[in-house]
PDB file of C-alpha atoms in Angstrom:
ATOM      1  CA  UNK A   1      -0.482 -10.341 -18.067  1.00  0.00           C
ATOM      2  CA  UNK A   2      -1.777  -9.230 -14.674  1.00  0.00           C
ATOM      3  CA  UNK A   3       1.200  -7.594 -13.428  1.00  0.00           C
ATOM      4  CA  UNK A   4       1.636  -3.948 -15.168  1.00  0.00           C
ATOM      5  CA  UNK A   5       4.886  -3.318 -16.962  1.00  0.00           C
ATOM      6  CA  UNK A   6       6.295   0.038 -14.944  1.00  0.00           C
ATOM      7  CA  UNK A   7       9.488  -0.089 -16.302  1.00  0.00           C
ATOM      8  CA  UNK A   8      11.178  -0.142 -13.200  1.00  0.00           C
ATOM      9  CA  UNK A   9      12.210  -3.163 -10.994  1.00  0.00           C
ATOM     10  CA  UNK A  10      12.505  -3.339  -7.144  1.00  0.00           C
ATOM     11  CA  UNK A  11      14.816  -0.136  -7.153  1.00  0.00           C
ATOM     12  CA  UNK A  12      13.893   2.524  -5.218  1.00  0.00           C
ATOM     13  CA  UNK A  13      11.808   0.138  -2.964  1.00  0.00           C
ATOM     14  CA  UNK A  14      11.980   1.367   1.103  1.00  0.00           C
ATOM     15  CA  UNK A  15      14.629  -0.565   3.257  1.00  0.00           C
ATOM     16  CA  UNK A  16      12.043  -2.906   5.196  1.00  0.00           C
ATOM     17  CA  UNK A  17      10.412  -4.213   2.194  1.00  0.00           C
ATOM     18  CA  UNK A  18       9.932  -7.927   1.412  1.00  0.00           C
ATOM     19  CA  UNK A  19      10.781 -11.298   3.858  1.00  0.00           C
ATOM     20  CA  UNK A  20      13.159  -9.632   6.393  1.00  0.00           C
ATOM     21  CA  UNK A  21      10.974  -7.597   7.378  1.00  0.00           C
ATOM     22  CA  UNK A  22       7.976  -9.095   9.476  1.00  0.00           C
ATOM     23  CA  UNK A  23       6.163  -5.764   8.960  1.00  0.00           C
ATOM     24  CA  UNK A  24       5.854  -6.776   5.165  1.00  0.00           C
ATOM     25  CA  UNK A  25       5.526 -10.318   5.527  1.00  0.00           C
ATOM     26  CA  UNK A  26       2.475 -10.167   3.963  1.00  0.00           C
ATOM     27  CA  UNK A  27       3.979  -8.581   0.342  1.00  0.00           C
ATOM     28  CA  UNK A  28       5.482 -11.776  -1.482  1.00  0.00           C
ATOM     29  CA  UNK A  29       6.089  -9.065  -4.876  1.00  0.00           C
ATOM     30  CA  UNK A  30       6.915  -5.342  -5.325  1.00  0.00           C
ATOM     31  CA  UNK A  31       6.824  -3.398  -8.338  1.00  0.00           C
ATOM     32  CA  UNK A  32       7.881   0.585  -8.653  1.00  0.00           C
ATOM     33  CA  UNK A  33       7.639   2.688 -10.889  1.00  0.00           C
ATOM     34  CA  UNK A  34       6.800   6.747 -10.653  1.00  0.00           C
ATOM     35  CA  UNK A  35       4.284   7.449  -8.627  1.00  0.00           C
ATOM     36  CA  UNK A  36       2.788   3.751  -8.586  1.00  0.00           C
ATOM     37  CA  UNK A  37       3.351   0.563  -6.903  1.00  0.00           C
ATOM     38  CA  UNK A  38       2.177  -2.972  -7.425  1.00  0.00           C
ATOM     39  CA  UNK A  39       2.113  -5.181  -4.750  1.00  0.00           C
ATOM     40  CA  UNK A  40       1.356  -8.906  -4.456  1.00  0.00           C
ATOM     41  CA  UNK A  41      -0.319  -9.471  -1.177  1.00  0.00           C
ATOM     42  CA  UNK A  42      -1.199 -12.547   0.540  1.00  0.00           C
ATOM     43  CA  UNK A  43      -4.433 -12.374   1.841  1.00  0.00           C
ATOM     44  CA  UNK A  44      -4.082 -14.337   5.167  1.00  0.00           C
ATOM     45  CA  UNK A  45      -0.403 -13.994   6.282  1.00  0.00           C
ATOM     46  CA  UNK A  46       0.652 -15.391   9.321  1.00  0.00           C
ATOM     47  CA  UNK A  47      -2.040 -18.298   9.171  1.00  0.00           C
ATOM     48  CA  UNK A  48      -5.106 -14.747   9.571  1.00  0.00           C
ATOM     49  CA  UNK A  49      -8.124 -16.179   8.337  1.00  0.00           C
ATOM     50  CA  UNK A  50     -10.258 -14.375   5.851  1.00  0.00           C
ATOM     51  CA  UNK A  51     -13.302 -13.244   7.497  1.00  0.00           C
ATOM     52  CA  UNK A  52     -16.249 -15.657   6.756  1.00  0.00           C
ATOM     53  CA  UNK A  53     -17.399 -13.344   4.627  1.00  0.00           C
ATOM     54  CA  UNK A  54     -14.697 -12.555   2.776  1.00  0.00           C
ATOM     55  CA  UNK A  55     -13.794  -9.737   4.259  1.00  0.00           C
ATOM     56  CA  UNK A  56     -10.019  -8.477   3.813  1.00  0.00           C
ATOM     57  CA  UNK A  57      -7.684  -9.685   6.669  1.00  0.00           C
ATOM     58  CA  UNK A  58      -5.971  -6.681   8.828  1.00  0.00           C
ATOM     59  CA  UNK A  59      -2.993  -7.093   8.039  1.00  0.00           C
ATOM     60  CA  UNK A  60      -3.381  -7.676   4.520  1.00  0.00           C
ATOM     61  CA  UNK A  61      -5.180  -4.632   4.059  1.00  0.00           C
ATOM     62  CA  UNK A  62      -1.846  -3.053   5.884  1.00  0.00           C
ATOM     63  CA  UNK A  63      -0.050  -4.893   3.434  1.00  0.00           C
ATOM     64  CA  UNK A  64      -2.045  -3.188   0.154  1.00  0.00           C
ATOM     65  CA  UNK A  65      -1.374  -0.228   2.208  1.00  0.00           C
ATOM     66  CA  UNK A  66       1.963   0.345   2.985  1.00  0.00           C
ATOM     67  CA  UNK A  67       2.501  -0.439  -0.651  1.00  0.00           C
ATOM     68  CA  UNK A  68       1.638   2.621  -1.022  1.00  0.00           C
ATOM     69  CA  UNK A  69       5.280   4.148   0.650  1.00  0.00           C
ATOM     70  CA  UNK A  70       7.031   2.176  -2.370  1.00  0.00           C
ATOM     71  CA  UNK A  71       5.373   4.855  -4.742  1.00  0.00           C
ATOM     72  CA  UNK A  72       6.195   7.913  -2.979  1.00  0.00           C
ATOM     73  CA  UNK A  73      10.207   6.957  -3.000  1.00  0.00           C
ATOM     74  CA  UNK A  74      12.407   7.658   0.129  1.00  0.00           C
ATOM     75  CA  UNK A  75      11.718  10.977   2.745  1.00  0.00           C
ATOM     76  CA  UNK A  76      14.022  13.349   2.959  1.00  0.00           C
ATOM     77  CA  UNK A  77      16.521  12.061   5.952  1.00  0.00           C
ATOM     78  CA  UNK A  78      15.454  12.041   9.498  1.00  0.00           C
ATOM     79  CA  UNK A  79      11.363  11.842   7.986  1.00  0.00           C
ATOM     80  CA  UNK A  80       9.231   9.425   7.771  1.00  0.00           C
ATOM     81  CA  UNK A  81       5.986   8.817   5.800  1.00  0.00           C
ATOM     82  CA  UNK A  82       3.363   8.703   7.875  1.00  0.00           C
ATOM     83  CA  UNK A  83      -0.516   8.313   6.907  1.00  0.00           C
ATOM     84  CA  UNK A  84      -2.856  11.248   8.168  1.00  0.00           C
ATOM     85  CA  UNK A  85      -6.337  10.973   6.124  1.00  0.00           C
ATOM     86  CA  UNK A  86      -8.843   8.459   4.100  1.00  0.00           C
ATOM     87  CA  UNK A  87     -11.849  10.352   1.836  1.00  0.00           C
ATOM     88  CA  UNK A  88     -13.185   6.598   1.633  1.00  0.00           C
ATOM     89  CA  UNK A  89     -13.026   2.382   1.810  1.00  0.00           C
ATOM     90  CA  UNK A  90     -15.158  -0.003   0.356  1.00  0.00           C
ATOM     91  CA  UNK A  91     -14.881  -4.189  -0.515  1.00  0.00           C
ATOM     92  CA  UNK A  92     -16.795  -5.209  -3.032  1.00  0.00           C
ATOM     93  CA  UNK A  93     -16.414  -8.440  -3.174  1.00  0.00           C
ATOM     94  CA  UNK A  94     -14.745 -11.644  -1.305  1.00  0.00           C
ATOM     95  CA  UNK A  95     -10.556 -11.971  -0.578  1.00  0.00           C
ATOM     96  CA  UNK A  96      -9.644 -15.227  -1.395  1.00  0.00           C
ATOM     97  CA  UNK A  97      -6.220 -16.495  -2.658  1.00  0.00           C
ATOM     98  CA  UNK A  98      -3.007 -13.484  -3.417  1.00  0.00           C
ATOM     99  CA  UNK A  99      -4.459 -10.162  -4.031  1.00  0.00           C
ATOM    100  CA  UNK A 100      -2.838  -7.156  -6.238  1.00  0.00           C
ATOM    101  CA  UNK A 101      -2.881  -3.842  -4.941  1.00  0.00           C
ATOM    102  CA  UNK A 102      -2.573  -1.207  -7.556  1.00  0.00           C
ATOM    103  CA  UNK A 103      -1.454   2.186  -6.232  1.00  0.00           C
ATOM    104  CA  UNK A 104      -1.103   5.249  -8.207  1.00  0.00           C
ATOM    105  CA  UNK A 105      -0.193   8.992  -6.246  1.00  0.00           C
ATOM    106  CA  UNK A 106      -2.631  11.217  -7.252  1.00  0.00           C
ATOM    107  CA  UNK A 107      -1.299  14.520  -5.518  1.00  0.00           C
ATOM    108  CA  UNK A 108       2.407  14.731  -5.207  1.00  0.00           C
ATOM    109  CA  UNK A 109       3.181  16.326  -1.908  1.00  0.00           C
ATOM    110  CA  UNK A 110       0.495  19.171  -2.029  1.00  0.00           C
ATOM    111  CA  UNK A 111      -0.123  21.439   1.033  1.00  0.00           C
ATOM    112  CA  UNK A 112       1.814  20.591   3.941  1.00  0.00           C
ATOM    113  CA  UNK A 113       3.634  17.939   2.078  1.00  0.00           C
ATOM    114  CA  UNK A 114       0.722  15.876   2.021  1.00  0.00           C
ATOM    115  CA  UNK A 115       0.440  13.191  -1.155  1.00  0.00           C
ATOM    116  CA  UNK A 116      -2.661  11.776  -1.761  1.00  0.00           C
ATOM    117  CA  UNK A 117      -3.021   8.189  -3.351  1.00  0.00           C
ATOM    118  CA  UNK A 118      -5.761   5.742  -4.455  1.00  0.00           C
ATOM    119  CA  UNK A 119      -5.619   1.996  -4.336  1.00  0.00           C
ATOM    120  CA  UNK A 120      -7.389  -0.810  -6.231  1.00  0.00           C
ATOM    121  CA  UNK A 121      -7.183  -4.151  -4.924  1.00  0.00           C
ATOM    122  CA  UNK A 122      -8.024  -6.589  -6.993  1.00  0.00           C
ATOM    123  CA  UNK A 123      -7.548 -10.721  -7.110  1.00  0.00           C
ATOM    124  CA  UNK A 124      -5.710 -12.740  -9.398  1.00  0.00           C
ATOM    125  CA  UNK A 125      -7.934 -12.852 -11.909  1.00  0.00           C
ATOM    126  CA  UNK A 126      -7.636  -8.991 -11.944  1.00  0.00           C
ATOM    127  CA  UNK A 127     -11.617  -9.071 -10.667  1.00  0.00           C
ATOM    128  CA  UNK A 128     -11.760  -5.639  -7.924  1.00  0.00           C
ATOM    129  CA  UNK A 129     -12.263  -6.497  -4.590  1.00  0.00           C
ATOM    130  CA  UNK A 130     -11.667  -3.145  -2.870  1.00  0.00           C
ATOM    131  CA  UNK A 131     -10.676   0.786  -3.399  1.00  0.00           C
ATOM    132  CA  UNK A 132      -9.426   2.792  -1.346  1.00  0.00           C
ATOM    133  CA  UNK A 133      -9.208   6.420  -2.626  1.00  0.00           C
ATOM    134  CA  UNK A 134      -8.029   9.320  -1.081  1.00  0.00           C
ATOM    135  CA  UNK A 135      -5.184   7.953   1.218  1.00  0.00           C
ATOM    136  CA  UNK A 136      -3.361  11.228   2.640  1.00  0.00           C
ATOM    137  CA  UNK A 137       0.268  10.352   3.668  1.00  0.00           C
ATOM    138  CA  UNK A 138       2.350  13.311   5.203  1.00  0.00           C
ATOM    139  CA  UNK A 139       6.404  13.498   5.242  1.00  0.00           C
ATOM    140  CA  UNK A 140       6.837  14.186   8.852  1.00  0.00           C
ATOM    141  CA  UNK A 141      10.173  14.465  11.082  1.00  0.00           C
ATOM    142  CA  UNK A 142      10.688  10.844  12.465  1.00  0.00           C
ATOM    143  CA  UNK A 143      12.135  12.659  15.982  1.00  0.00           C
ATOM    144  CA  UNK A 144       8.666  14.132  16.561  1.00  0.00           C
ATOM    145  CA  UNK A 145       7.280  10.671  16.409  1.00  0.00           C
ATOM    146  CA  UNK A 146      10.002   9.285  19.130  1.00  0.00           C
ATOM    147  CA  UNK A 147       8.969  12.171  21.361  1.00  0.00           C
ATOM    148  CA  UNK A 148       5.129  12.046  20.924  1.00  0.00           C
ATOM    149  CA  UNK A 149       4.728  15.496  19.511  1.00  0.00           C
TER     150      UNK A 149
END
């Protein structure tokens, strides 16, 4: 099928994840495994249109993105994952219908505590319809964010 088998289930998936949380409204499925992720993603949530031409809604590219915390596992306590860098972004080819976004770390908390990830998204007949590579995330204390710093 589609749907990779990790050999993990939703364990290890972020508080926040899924339907109570209308920051991931837009994931209907979540797979984990070690350093990847496999989200099902609607591609207009909260009645978004697709772009006329296809293009990926906002906030289900933020869905295929965020994703992307399930595969890094839980910060340390009192941090938060929080994303600093893309090398690059490109659709090539119509959103329609659920999308899958594949995410595999790359880097495992390298300099700085940076991990670096790439994404496919693809639709569900598995056809691509965007990669993202490069997506720098850094493990940063969640106080600094509450004070601006």
């Amino acid at each position: 099928g589609l749907v990779p088998d990790f050999g993990a289930d939703r364990a290890g998936v972020p508080p926040g994840f899924g339907k109570a949380s209308r920051v991931y409204q837009a994931i209907d499925a979540l797979w984990v495994g070690p350093g990847v992720a496999l989200a099902q993603v609607n591609a207009a949530p909260t009645g978004e249109r697709v772009g006329e031409d296809g293009a990926l809604s906002p906030a289900a590219l933020d869905a295929c993105l965020h994703a992307t915390l399930a595969a890094m596992g839980k910060p340390q306590p009192g941090r938060v994952h929080l994303p600093v860098g893309l090398e690059s972004f490109e659709q090539t080819r119509a959103a329609a219908g659920p999308l899958f976004s594949f995410i595999r770390i790359r880097d495992e908390r390298g300099r700085a505590g940076v991990a670096t990830a790439d994404l496919r998204i693809v639709d569900a007949q598995g056809a691509a319809v965007a990669d993202v590579r490069g997506l720098r995330v850094q493990e940063v204390a969640a106080a600094a964010l509450a004070r601006g710093a």
